Structures are given as structure tokens and as C-alpha cells.
mmCIF file of C-alpha atoms in Angstrom:
data_model
loop_
_atom_site.group_PDB
_atom_site.id
_atom_site.type_symbol
_atom_site.label_atom_id
_atom_site.label_comp_id
_atom_site.label_asym_id
_atom_site.label_seq_id
_atom_site.Cartn_x
_atom_site.Cartn_y
_atom_site.Cartn_z
ATOM 1 C CA MET A 1 -17.897 -24.367 -8.290
ATOM 2 C CA PHE A 2 -16.735 -22.436 -5.457
ATOM 3 C CA ARG A 3 -15.026 -19.148 -4.768
ATOM 4 C CA SER A 4 -12.432 -18.304 -2.023
ATOM 5 C CA HIS A 5 -11.926 -14.543 -0.733
ATOM 6 C CA TRP A 6 -10.593 -13.124 2.671
ATOM 7 C CA VAL A 7 -12.907 -12.421 5.230
ATOM 8 C CA VAL A 8 -12.804 -9.528 8.061
ATOM 9 C CA LYS A 9 -14.646 -10.917 10.935
ATOM 10 C CA GLN A 10 -13.219 -8.903 14.082
ATOM 11 C CA PHE A 11 -11.074 -5.971 13.798
ATOM 12 C CA GLY A 12 -7.324 -6.253 14.560
ATOM 13 C CA GLY A 13 -4.192 -7.311 13.106
ATOM 14 C CA PRO A 14 -3.111 -8.675 9.634
ATOM 15 C CA GLN A 15 -4.091 -12.306 11.091
ATOM 16 C CA ALA A 16 -7.694 -11.038 11.678
ATOM 17 C CA MET A 17 -8.133 -12.048 8.125
ATOM 18 C CA GLU A 18 -9.372 -15.079 7.358
ATOM 19 C CA TRP A 19 -9.669 -17.245 4.032
ATOM 20 C CA VAL A 20 -13.019 -18.616 3.456
ATOM 21 C CA LYS A 21 -14.768 -20.847 0.676
ATOM 22 C CA GLU A 22 -18.088 -21.132 -0.171
ATOM 23 C CA PRO A 23 -20.243 -21.920 -3.469
ATOM 24 C CA LEU A 24 -20.307 -19.976 -6.232
ATOM 25 C CA ARG A 25 -24.223 -18.471 -7.086
ATOM 26 C CA THR A 26 -25.972 -17.360 -10.152
ATOM 27 C CA PRO A 27 -25.521 -13.148 -10.625
ATOM 28 C CA PHE A 28 -28.632 -11.292 -9.566
ATOM 29 C CA ALA A 29 -30.535 -9.011 -11.557
ATOM 30 C CA GLY A 30 -28.365 -5.945 -11.990
ATOM 31 C CA GLU A 31 -25.313 -8.212 -11.193
ATOM 32 C CA LEU A 32 -22.359 -9.326 -12.647
ATOM 33 C CA ARG A 33 -20.073 -12.427 -11.313
ATOM 34 C CA ILE A 34 -16.438 -11.861 -12.111
ATOM 35 C CA LYS A 35 -13.533 -14.285 -12.121
ATOM 36 C CA ILE A 36 -10.923 -11.742 -10.705
ATOM 37 C CA GLN A 37 -7.062 -12.139 -11.920
ATOM 38 C CA ALA A 38 -5.702 -9.454 -10.277
ATOM 39 C CA ALA A 39 -6.726 -7.159 -6.896
ATOM 40 C CA GLY A 40 -4.961 -3.966 -5.626
ATOM 41 C CA VAL A 41 -3.717 -3.803 -1.996
ATOM 42 C CA ALA A 42 -4.100 -0.426 -0.132
ATOM 43 C CA LEU A 43 -3.325 1.384 3.175
ATOM 44 C CA GLY A 44 -7.022 2.111 3.358
ATOM 45 C CA ASP A 45 -7.228 -2.192 3.560
ATOM 46 C CA VAL A 46 -4.957 -1.810 6.373
ATOM 47 C CA LEU A 47 -6.658 0.877 8.193
ATOM 48 C CA ARG A 48 -10.017 -0.772 7.433
ATOM 49 C CA ARG A 49 -8.938 -4.197 9.124
ATOM 50 C CA ALA A 50 -7.416 -2.428 12.163
ATOM 51 C CA GLY A 51 -10.857 -0.883 12.539
ATOM 52 C CA LYS A 52 -8.885 2.807 12.489
ATOM 53 C CA TYR A 53 -11.000 4.051 9.610
ATOM 54 C CA PRO A 54 -13.426 6.395 10.412
ATOM 55 C CA ALA A 55 -16.524 4.998 7.971
ATOM 56 C CA THR A 56 -14.850 1.707 8.918
ATOM 57 C CA LEU A 57 -16.887 -1.286 7.410
ATOM 58 C CA ARG A 58 -19.768 -3.379 8.965
ATOM 59 C CA LEU A 59 -18.144 -6.592 10.178
ATOM 60 C CA PRO A 60 -18.075 -9.230 8.854
ATOM 61 C CA TYR A 61 -16.452 -8.102 4.985
ATOM 62 C CA THR A 62 -13.984 -8.563 2.234
ATOM 63 C CA PRO A 63 -11.009 -6.227 1.947
ATOM 64 C CA GLY A 64 -10.275 -4.404 -1.434
ATOM 65 C CA TYR A 65 -11.046 -1.366 -3.578
ATOM 66 C CA ASP A 66 -10.258 -2.151 -6.957
ATOM 67 C CA ALA A 67 -9.401 -5.470 -9.126
ATOM 68 C CA VAL A 68 -9.484 -6.535 -12.550
ATOM 69 C CA GLY A 69 -11.226 -9.950 -13.884
ATOM 70 C CA ILE A 70 -13.120 -11.539 -16.467
ATOM 71 C CA VAL A 71 -16.559 -11.412 -16.702
ATOM 72 C CA GLU A 72 -18.157 -14.930 -16.114
ATOM 73 C CA GLU A 73 -22.134 -14.310 -15.909
ATOM 74 C CA ALA A 74 -23.825 -11.502 -16.503
ATOM 75 C CA GLY A 75 -27.898 -11.407 -14.373
ATOM 76 C CA ALA A 76 -30.835 -9.666 -16.044
ATOM 77 C CA GLU A 77 -30.453 -6.006 -16.634
ATOM 78 C CA MET A 78 -26.399 -6.057 -17.646
ATOM 79 C CA GLU A 79 -27.151 -7.366 -21.388
ATOM 80 C CA ARG A 80 -24.441 -4.289 -22.070
ATOM 81 C CA PHE A 81 -21.386 -6.928 -20.604
ATOM 82 C CA HIS A 82 -20.624 -9.969 -21.559
ATOM 83 C CA PRO A 83 -19.213 -13.260 -20.790
ATOM 84 C CA GLY A 84 -15.455 -13.469 -21.503
ATOM 85 C CA GLN A 85 -15.148 -9.523 -21.510
ATOM 86 C CA GLN A 86 -12.432 -8.112 -19.473
ATOM 87 C CA VAL A 87 -13.363 -5.173 -16.862
ATOM 88 C CA GLY A 88 -12.367 -3.256 -14.028
ATOM 89 C CA VAL A 89 -13.738 -2.860 -10.757
ATOM 90 C CA PHE A 90 -14.129 -0.634 -7.746
ATOM 91 C CA PHE A 91 -16.051 -1.419 -4.666
ATOM 92 C CA ASN A 92 -16.631 1.300 -1.626
ATOM 93 C CA GLY A 93 -13.377 0.032 -0.032
ATOM 94 C CA ALA A 94 -14.773 -3.584 0.049
ATOM 95 C CA GLY A 95 -15.131 -7.030 -2.062
ATOM 96 C CA GLY A 96 -11.423 -7.233 -4.065
ATOM 97 C CA TYR A 97 -9.810 -9.935 -2.376
ATOM 98 C CA ALA A 98 -11.144 -12.831 -3.747
ATOM 99 C CA THR A 99 -11.454 -15.334 -6.594
ATOM 100 C CA HIS A 100 -14.720 -14.009 -7.952
ATOM 101 C CA VAL A 101 -16.960 -11.222 -7.125
ATOM 102 C CA TYR A 102 -20.589 -10.231 -7.452
ATOM 103 C CA ALA A 103 -20.462 -6.697 -8.521
ATOM 104 C CA LYS A 104 -23.058 -4.352 -9.225
ATOM 105 C CA ALA A 105 -23.457 -1.866 -12.739
ATOM 106 C CA ASP A 106 -21.835 1.011 -11.028
ATOM 107 C CA GLU A 107 -18.795 -0.792 -9.755
ATOM 108 C CA VAL A 108 -18.067 -1.769 -13.355
ATOM 109 C CA PHE A 109 -15.711 -0.515 -16.080
ATOM 110 C CA PRO A 110 -14.312 -1.558 -19.277
ATOM 111 C CA ILE A 111 -10.544 -2.060 -19.594
ATOM 112 C CA PRO A 112 -8.532 -1.650 -23.001
ATOM 113 C CA GLU A 113 -7.632 -4.994 -24.444
ATOM 114 C CA ASN A 114 -4.049 -6.315 -23.981
ATOM 115 C CA LEU A 115 -3.212 -4.238 -21.012
ATOM 116 C CA ASP A 116 -1.316 -6.192 -18.200
ATOM 117 C CA THR A 117 -3.963 -6.944 -15.522
ATOM 118 C CA SER A 118 -1.425 -6.827 -12.384
ATOM 119 C CA LEU A 119 -0.595 -3.317 -14.049
ATOM 120 C CA ALA A 120 -4.206 -2.363 -14.540
ATOM 121 C CA ALA A 121 -5.074 -3.645 -11.183
ATOM 122 C CA SER A 122 -2.325 -1.373 -9.498
ATOM 123 C CA VAL A 123 -3.733 2.111 -11.088
ATOM 124 C CA ILE A 124 -7.092 1.991 -10.492
ATOM 125 C CA LEU A 125 -7.448 3.087 -6.933
ATOM 126 C CA ASN A 126 -3.917 5.093 -7.156
ATOM 127 C CA TYR A 127 -4.193 7.051 -10.401
ATOM 128 C CA VAL A 128 -7.732 7.497 -10.721
ATOM 129 C CA SER A 129 -7.441 9.169 -6.835
ATOM 130 C CA ALA A 130 -4.520 10.894 -7.958
ATOM 131 C CA TYR A 131 -5.352 12.035 -11.376
ATOM 132 C CA GLN A 132 -8.386 13.421 -9.149
ATOM 133 C CA LEU A 133 -6.190 15.707 -6.919
ATOM 134 C CA LEU A 134 -4.296 17.050 -9.500
ATOM 135 C CA HIS A 135 -7.029 17.902 -11.875
ATOM 136 C CA ARG A 136 -10.445 17.800 -10.372
ATOM 137 C CA LEU A 137 -9.506 19.396 -6.928
ATOM 138 C CA ALA A 138 -6.272 21.233 -7.222
ATOM 139 C CA ARG A 139 -6.610 21.868 -10.830
ATOM 140 C CA ALA A 140 -2.702 22.143 -11.240
ATOM 141 C CA THR A 141 -1.348 24.109 -13.686
ATOM 142 C CA LYS A 142 2.442 23.679 -15.559
ATOM 143 C CA GLY A 143 5.083 25.050 -13.556
ATOM 144 C CA GLU A 144 3.044 25.075 -10.011
ATOM 145 C CA ARG A 145 5.250 23.777 -7.119
ATOM 146 C CA LEU A 146 3.729 20.476 -5.582
ATOM 147 C CA LEU A 147 4.531 18.984 -1.914
ATOM 148 C CA ILE A 148 3.773 15.336 -1.764
ATOM 149 C CA HIS A 149 3.818 13.446 1.446
ATOM 150 C CA GLY A 150 4.775 10.015 1.330
ATOM 151 C CA ALA A 151 6.004 10.488 -2.263
ATOM 152 C CA SER A 152 7.557 6.532 -2.221
ATOM 153 C CA GLY A 153 4.235 4.773 -1.993
ATOM 154 C CA GLY A 154 1.474 3.488 -4.170
ATOM 155 C CA MET A 155 -0.408 6.975 -4.179
ATOM 156 C CA GLY A 156 2.986 8.760 -4.061
ATOM 157 C CA THR A 157 4.721 7.397 -6.870
ATOM 158 C CA ALA A 158 1.230 7.752 -8.473
ATOM 159 C CA LEU A 159 1.193 11.576 -7.776
ATOM 160 C CA LEU A 160 4.823 12.206 -8.929
ATOM 161 C CA GLU A 161 4.172 10.370 -12.231
ATOM 162 C CA LEU A 162 1.040 12.217 -13.315
ATOM 163 C CA GLY A 163 2.782 15.624 -11.836
ATOM 164 C CA LYS A 164 5.656 15.297 -14.236
ATOM 165 C CA LEU A 165 3.174 14.683 -17.069
ATOM 166 C CA ALA A 166 1.467 18.273 -16.228
ATOM 167 C CA GLY A 167 5.094 19.666 -15.785
ATOM 168 C CA LEU A 168 5.152 20.637 -11.895
ATOM 169 C CA GLN A 169 7.894 21.481 -10.045
ATOM 170 C CA MET A 170 7.691 18.632 -7.176
ATOM 171 C CA TYR A 171 8.857 18.032 -3.563
ATOM 172 C CA GLY A 172 8.238 14.707 -2.281
ATOM 173 C CA THR A 173 8.912 13.596 1.332
ATOM 174 C CA ALA A 174 10.047 9.945 1.904
ATOM 175 C CA SER A 175 12.817 7.890 3.990
ATOM 176 C CA GLU A 176 16.004 8.672 2.657
ATOM 177 C CA VAL A 177 16.480 5.013 1.434
ATOM 178 C CA LYS A 178 13.473 6.062 -0.860
ATOM 179 C CA HIS A 179 15.000 9.360 -2.276
ATOM 180 C CA ALA A 180 16.650 7.613 -5.317
ATOM 181 C CA VAL A 181 12.589 6.962 -6.262
ATOM 182 C CA VAL A 182 11.634 10.202 -5.565
ATOM 183 C CA MET A 183 14.436 11.923 -7.611
ATOM 184 C CA SER A 184 13.598 9.577 -10.610
ATOM 185 C CA TYR A 185 10.899 11.538 -11.181
ATOM 186 C CA GLY A 186 12.362 14.947 -11.048
ATOM 187 C CA ALA A 187 10.619 15.794 -7.943
ATOM 188 C CA PHE A 188 12.975 17.195 -5.068
ATOM 189 C CA PRO A 189 13.567 14.637 -2.031
ATOM 190 C CA ILE A 190 13.167 15.330 1.854
ATOM 191 C CA ASP A 191 13.722 13.218 4.335
ATOM 192 C CA TYR A 192 10.582 13.415 6.719
ATOM 193 C CA ARG A 193 12.593 11.210 9.763
ATOM 194 C CA SER A 194 15.804 13.667 9.857
ATOM 195 C CA GLN A 195 14.714 16.647 8.019
ATOM 196 C CA ASP A 196 12.014 19.696 8.610
ATOM 197 C CA PHE A 197 10.421 19.860 5.366
ATOM 198 C CA VAL A 198 8.822 23.158 6.434
ATOM 199 C CA LYS A 199 12.424 24.656 6.889
ATOM 200 C CA VAL A 200 13.503 22.827 3.938
ATOM 201 C CA LEU A 201 10.992 23.799 1.694
ATOM 202 C CA TRP A 202 11.370 27.974 2.585
ATOM 203 C CA GLU A 203 14.823 27.525 1.800
ATOM 204 C CA GLN A 204 14.266 25.811 -1.555
ATOM 205 C CA ALA A 205 11.097 27.416 -2.568
ATOM 206 C CA PRO A 206 10.491 30.756 -0.712
ATOM 207 C CA GLU A 207 7.780 31.527 -2.686
ATOM 208 C CA GLY A 208 5.450 28.677 -0.876
ATOM 209 C CA MET A 209 3.710 25.629 -2.723
ATOM 210 C CA ASP A 210 0.717 26.323 -4.347
ATOM 211 C CA ILE A 211 -0.595 22.501 -4.002
ATOM 212 C CA VAL A 212 0.408 20.724 -1.039
ATOM 213 C CA LEU A 213 -1.317 17.297 -1.095
ATOM 214 C CA ASP A 214 -1.434 15.445 2.562
ATOM 215 C CA PRO A 215 -2.573 11.927 3.873
ATOM 216 C CA ILE A 216 -0.808 11.810 7.037
ATOM 217 C CA GLY A 217 -2.691 14.387 9.475
ATOM 218 C CA GLY A 218 -2.106 15.007 13.049
ATOM 219 C CA ASP A 219 0.701 17.778 13.489
ATOM 220 C CA ASN A 220 1.795 17.346 9.467
ATOM 221 C CA TYR A 221 -1.496 18.906 8.800
ATOM 222 C CA ARG A 222 -0.574 22.122 10.485
ATOM 223 C CA ARG A 223 3.161 22.182 9.428
ATOM 224 C CA SER A 224 1.795 21.713 5.865
ATOM 225 C CA LEU A 225 -0.059 24.610 6.074
ATOM 226 C CA GLN A 226 2.831 26.480 6.707
ATOM 227 C CA THR A 227 4.552 25.725 3.648
ATOM 228 C CA LEU A 228 1.403 27.303 0.958
ATOM 229 C CA SER A 229 1.994 30.225 -1.399
ATOM 230 C CA ALA A 230 -0.182 33.102 -1.540
ATOM 231 C CA LYS A 231 -2.186 30.926 -4.025
ATOM 232 C CA GLY A 232 -1.521 27.581 -2.448
ATOM 233 C CA ARG A 233 -4.160 24.832 -2.204
ATOM 234 C CA PHE A 234 -4.377 22.256 0.774
ATOM 235 C CA ILE A 235 -5.971 18.902 0.445
ATOM 236 C CA SER A 236 -6.068 16.196 2.874
ATOM 237 C CA TYR A 237 -6.998 12.892 1.173
ATOM 238 C CA GLY A 238 -6.170 10.438 4.193
ATOM 239 C CA TYR A 239 -4.663 10.073 7.739
ATOM 240 C CA THR A 240 -2.019 7.690 8.153
ATOM 241 C CA ALA A 241 -0.790 8.633 11.330
ATOM 242 C CA ILE A 242 -3.375 6.410 13.042
ATOM 243 C CA LEU A 243 -1.251 3.889 12.685
ATOM 244 C CA GLN A 244 1.562 5.241 15.065
ATOM 245 C CA GLU A 245 -0.274 7.466 17.307
ATOM 246 C CA GLY A 246 -3.527 8.804 18.365
ATOM 247 C CA GLU A 247 -7.372 7.045 18.041
ATOM 248 C CA ALA A 248 -9.585 6.762 15.030
ATOM 249 C CA GLU A 249 -11.612 9.502 17.073
ATOM 250 C CA ASP A 250 -8.399 12.145 16.355
ATOM 251 C CA TRP A 251 -9.034 11.319 12.847
ATOM 252 C CA VAL A 252 -12.535 12.059 12.944
ATOM 253 C CA ALA A 253 -11.857 15.587 14.863
ATOM 254 C CA GLU A 254 -9.157 16.416 12.389
ATOM 255 C CA TRP A 255 -11.267 15.974 9.098
ATOM 256 C CA LYS A 256 -14.275 17.649 11.010
ATOM 257 C CA TRP A 257 -12.074 20.468 11.647
ATOM 258 C CA LEU A 258 -10.553 20.845 8.428
ATOM 259 C CA ALA A 259 -14.127 20.796 6.637
ATOM 260 C CA GLU A 260 -15.288 23.613 8.939
ATOM 261 C CA GLN A 261 -12.020 25.535 8.167
ATOM 262 C CA GLN A 262 -12.120 25.450 4.413
ATOM 263 C CA ALA A 263 -9.605 27.851 4.287
ATOM 264 C CA THR A 264 -6.749 29.328 6.229
ATOM 265 C CA GLU A 265 -6.070 32.515 7.739
ATOM 266 C CA ASN A 266 -4.753 33.456 4.754
ATOM 267 C CA GLY A 267 -7.731 32.969 2.579
ATOM 268 C CA ASN A 268 -5.724 29.454 1.173
ATOM 269 C CA PRO A 269 -8.583 26.796 -0.073
ATOM 270 C CA ILE A 270 -8.651 23.682 2.312
ATOM 271 C CA SER A 271 -10.063 20.444 0.838
ATOM 272 C CA LEU A 272 -10.838 17.153 1.819
ATOM 273 C CA TYR A 273 -10.847 14.068 -0.838
ATOM 274 C CA SER A 274 -12.237 10.420 -0.655
ATOM 275 C CA ILE A 275 -12.274 8.479 -3.951
ATOM 276 C CA THR A 276 -15.467 6.865 -3.089
ATOM 277 C CA GLY A 277 -17.230 10.499 -1.550
ATOM 278 C CA LEU A 278 -16.306 12.069 -5.389
ATOM 279 C CA LYS A 279 -17.241 8.902 -6.904
ATOM 280 C CA GLN A 280 -20.797 8.865 -4.882
ATOM 281 C CA GLU A 281 -21.212 12.791 -5.920
ATOM 282 C CA GLN A 282 -19.633 12.354 -9.420
ATOM 283 C CA PRO A 283 -19.936 9.105 -10.760
ATOM 284 C CA ASP A 284 -19.656 10.793 -14.393
ATOM 285 C CA TRP A 285 -15.960 11.943 -13.546
ATOM 286 C CA PHE A 286 -14.917 8.740 -12.025
ATOM 287 C CA ARG A 287 -15.627 7.048 -15.254
ATOM 288 C CA GLU A 288 -14.066 9.715 -17.455
ATOM 289 C CA ASP A 289 -10.730 9.821 -15.493
ATOM 290 C CA ALA A 290 -10.250 5.885 -14.972
ATOM 291 C CA ALA A 291 -10.901 6.028 -18.722
ATOM 292 C CA ALA A 292 -8.211 8.867 -18.953
ATOM 293 C CA VAL A 293 -5.631 6.593 -16.519
ATOM 294 C CA LEU A 294 -5.979 3.564 -18.468
ATOM 295 C CA ASP A 295 -5.550 5.118 -21.785
ATOM 296 C CA LEU A 296 -2.279 6.701 -20.487
ATOM 297 C CA LEU A 297 -1.346 2.969 -19.315
ATOM 298 C CA ALA A 298 -2.098 1.864 -22.611
ATOM 299 C CA GLN A 299 -0.112 4.030 -24.194
ATOM 300 C CA GLY A 300 2.779 3.631 -22.265
ATOM 301 C CA LYS A 301 2.965 7.297 -20.618
ATOM 302 C CA ILE A 302 2.967 5.894 -17.167
ATOM 303 C CA LYS A 303 4.853 2.927 -15.816
ATOM 304 C CA PRO A 304 3.352 2.505 -12.406
ATOM 305 C CA ILE A 305 5.571 0.690 -9.849
ATOM 306 C CA VAL A 306 4.414 -2.808 -8.999
ATOM 307 C CA SER A 307 6.608 -3.607 -5.720
ATOM 308 C CA HIS A 308 5.088 -7.109 -5.417
ATOM 309 C CA ILE A 309 2.834 -9.456 -7.082
ATOM 310 C CA LEU A 310 1.683 -12.137 -4.359
ATOM 311 C CA PRO A 311 -0.888 -15.022 -4.616
ATOM 312 C CA MET A 312 -4.471 -14.184 -3.571
ATOM 313 C CA GLU A 313 -3.706 -16.453 -0.652
ATOM 314 C CA ASP A 314 -0.867 -14.327 0.898
ATOM 315 C CA ALA A 315 -3.019 -11.255 1.760
ATOM 316 C CA VAL A 316 -2.199 -11.518 5.171
ATOM 317 C CA GLN A 317 2.012 -11.025 4.407
ATOM 318 C CA ALA A 318 0.770 -8.068 1.881
ATOM 319 C CA HIS A 319 -0.901 -6.369 4.882
ATOM 320 C CA GLU A 320 2.282 -6.894 6.938
ATOM 321 C CA MET A 321 4.526 -5.566 4.616
ATOM 322 C CA LEU A 322 2.137 -2.541 3.936
ATOM 323 C CA GLU A 323 2.136 -1.846 7.977
ATOM 324 C CA THR A 324 6.087 -1.591 7.901
ATOM 325 C CA SER A 325 6.589 0.701 5.447
ATOM 326 C CA SER A 326 8.766 -1.868 3.444
ATOM 327 C CA THR A 327 7.623 -1.363 -0.035
ATOM 328 C CA THR A 328 7.934 1.186 -2.824
ATOM 329 C CA GLY A 329 4.739 1.376 -5.141
ATOM 330 C CA LYS A 330 2.011 -0.834 -5.405
ATOM 331 C CA ILE A 331 1.603 -4.491 -3.662
ATOM 332 C CA VAL A 332 -0.799 -6.412 -6.265
ATOM 333 C CA LEU A 333 -2.560 -10.064 -5.557
ATOM 334 C CA VAL A 334 -3.370 -12.294 -8.388
ATOM 335 C CA ASN A 335 -5.196 -15.765 -8.482
ATOM 336 C CA GLU A 336 -3.665 -18.515 -10.663
#
């Protein structure tokens, strides 16, 4: 019996990933061996693979934050899980791109029965992150004004859907060809290529934004801060500008600056969000929020956009698609 998995042995482009085959082993104590059905693909995977992530993983490593699969074998001290049980897996940025994984207790959680595996895999990273951004950090309340940058991507559409459920007034930046997606959630679209979002927002909502969620970084951070209302909160959860400009050190400097600021000159709070960081600090929150999101999925209250479902062997193509922003929603890799 063998497992296959993608491995990054050196930082670089999509071709830096290699498809490796090795024998399966018996899980150690405190481990499960899980046969993966579906795994999510994230922009964070792309940044890590390119070596542009501040906390880049040590080489070699297997990409992938999240996956859904079936327990094949449980090691000692893992009696609460059983072979044949469907589970979700969330790693600290590494492990999901595989036919089989070995996961520890704090990386595994139950999945409701009869859920579509691709949909379940598509919500673990994005929707739990979106849920925590809105409800744990921003503490959004009905009627508040929300600005979402990158509104047509996997995280953006998750924020739009959960924001709509929360009764928020939403504004989203996206390329013009993706405005229909933004509007489908009841949000006001802004073309980041041809429009100045600061100017547009002051025309549309002169009171300012109550919540601004910015995964872009660079000058976008500073311009976003200009849109805040008197009670506005700014939260950064990434630095995608690194794909187009600057060096990784710029990201570290920006995040350090934001962390030191903690608030604007007008007293607006500034926060940084990392799902892996918050999971480490508040593991119970992650379990509660993952359960809440999966319950929304099971009830049909959320319908994540899965742009492409690709064979696990096509991870290189998935990364190329993400780098060119040619997708709307989430890409999922599946094992046949």
C-alpha cells in the first residue's frame, strides 16, 4: 500500500511541486491515518510555495491547509475516532495535498454525514476564517457597513455570504468581470483597476465603513484606513500584494507596523488575523466555529462557490489558476 503527495523541495513557481509516492505506515500513538477525498487550494499555499510567506514552512513540505477524508486506521489514544468515519482535517499550512495523511487529534474534527465532500473541503479554511473575522474579531452587528477587498475570491465570497446572513451593508472590490458575483450577494461592487475605492466609498457611504477587511497589504492598507467610520474597525488577514510587488520583508515590516499601531490616530482599532494563530490561541473557538459553518452548510444556508474540481494530480494547474486570478470562489482537489 502506498500514499502519494505533493512535495515542495525548493521555493519557486508551480513547477516546484513534485508528486511523490511512498509506502503507507501504521499511524503512531495520537495519530489517525486518513484517506483524503477532497482538499482545498488556497492563495496561502501559493505564497508559501513561492517562499513569500513570513512564516514559510521548512523544506521539504506538503502544501494544503484543509481536507476531508475517511479514517482508515486509528493509532493508540485515538479511540474516539473509528475506521470509516468521515472527518475534516486542518493543518498549520502543510499536509493536505495527498492521497493519505497522518493527523493528530487537534487537527481533526467530525464532519456531518451526507455532506458533499468537495463542498465540505471548500468551507474549512475560507468560511471558518470569514466567520471568525466577522464574529470573533469584528463582532459585526446587523446593519453595519462592511468593505471586503478581493471580494470575488474564495475568502471574498465566503465573507459576502456570511455578511449577507448577518444583515450587513456590503461593498466589495473586484475586477469588473466579476462584479455580477459581488452583486449576487447584495453587495456594491467597486472595480479596483479603474476606480479609487476611497473616493467611491465616500460618495456612496459618507459615514464611512464600520468594518474593513484587507488581505492585500501595501498602500492598500493605508487607503483602507481612510474609509473607516467613527466606530470603524480595520482587520488585515494577508498580504497578496507580495505576488505583484515588493519582497517578503515588506510584509513582515507592514505587519509589525500594524501590530504596533493597534489603533489609528482617530482611535479606530487595528487587528491582525491568522486562522492558524487564532486556532493555536483559542482551539475551542476553532472547533465551535468549524461546527457552526458545517451546520450552515448542512442546512443549505450557505452555498460555497467551487470554481473548479480537479484531480489531486493537477495541483500545479490549480496554482497557476490562482496566480493569474482566473477563478471565482474555491478550487478543490479530489482523489478518484
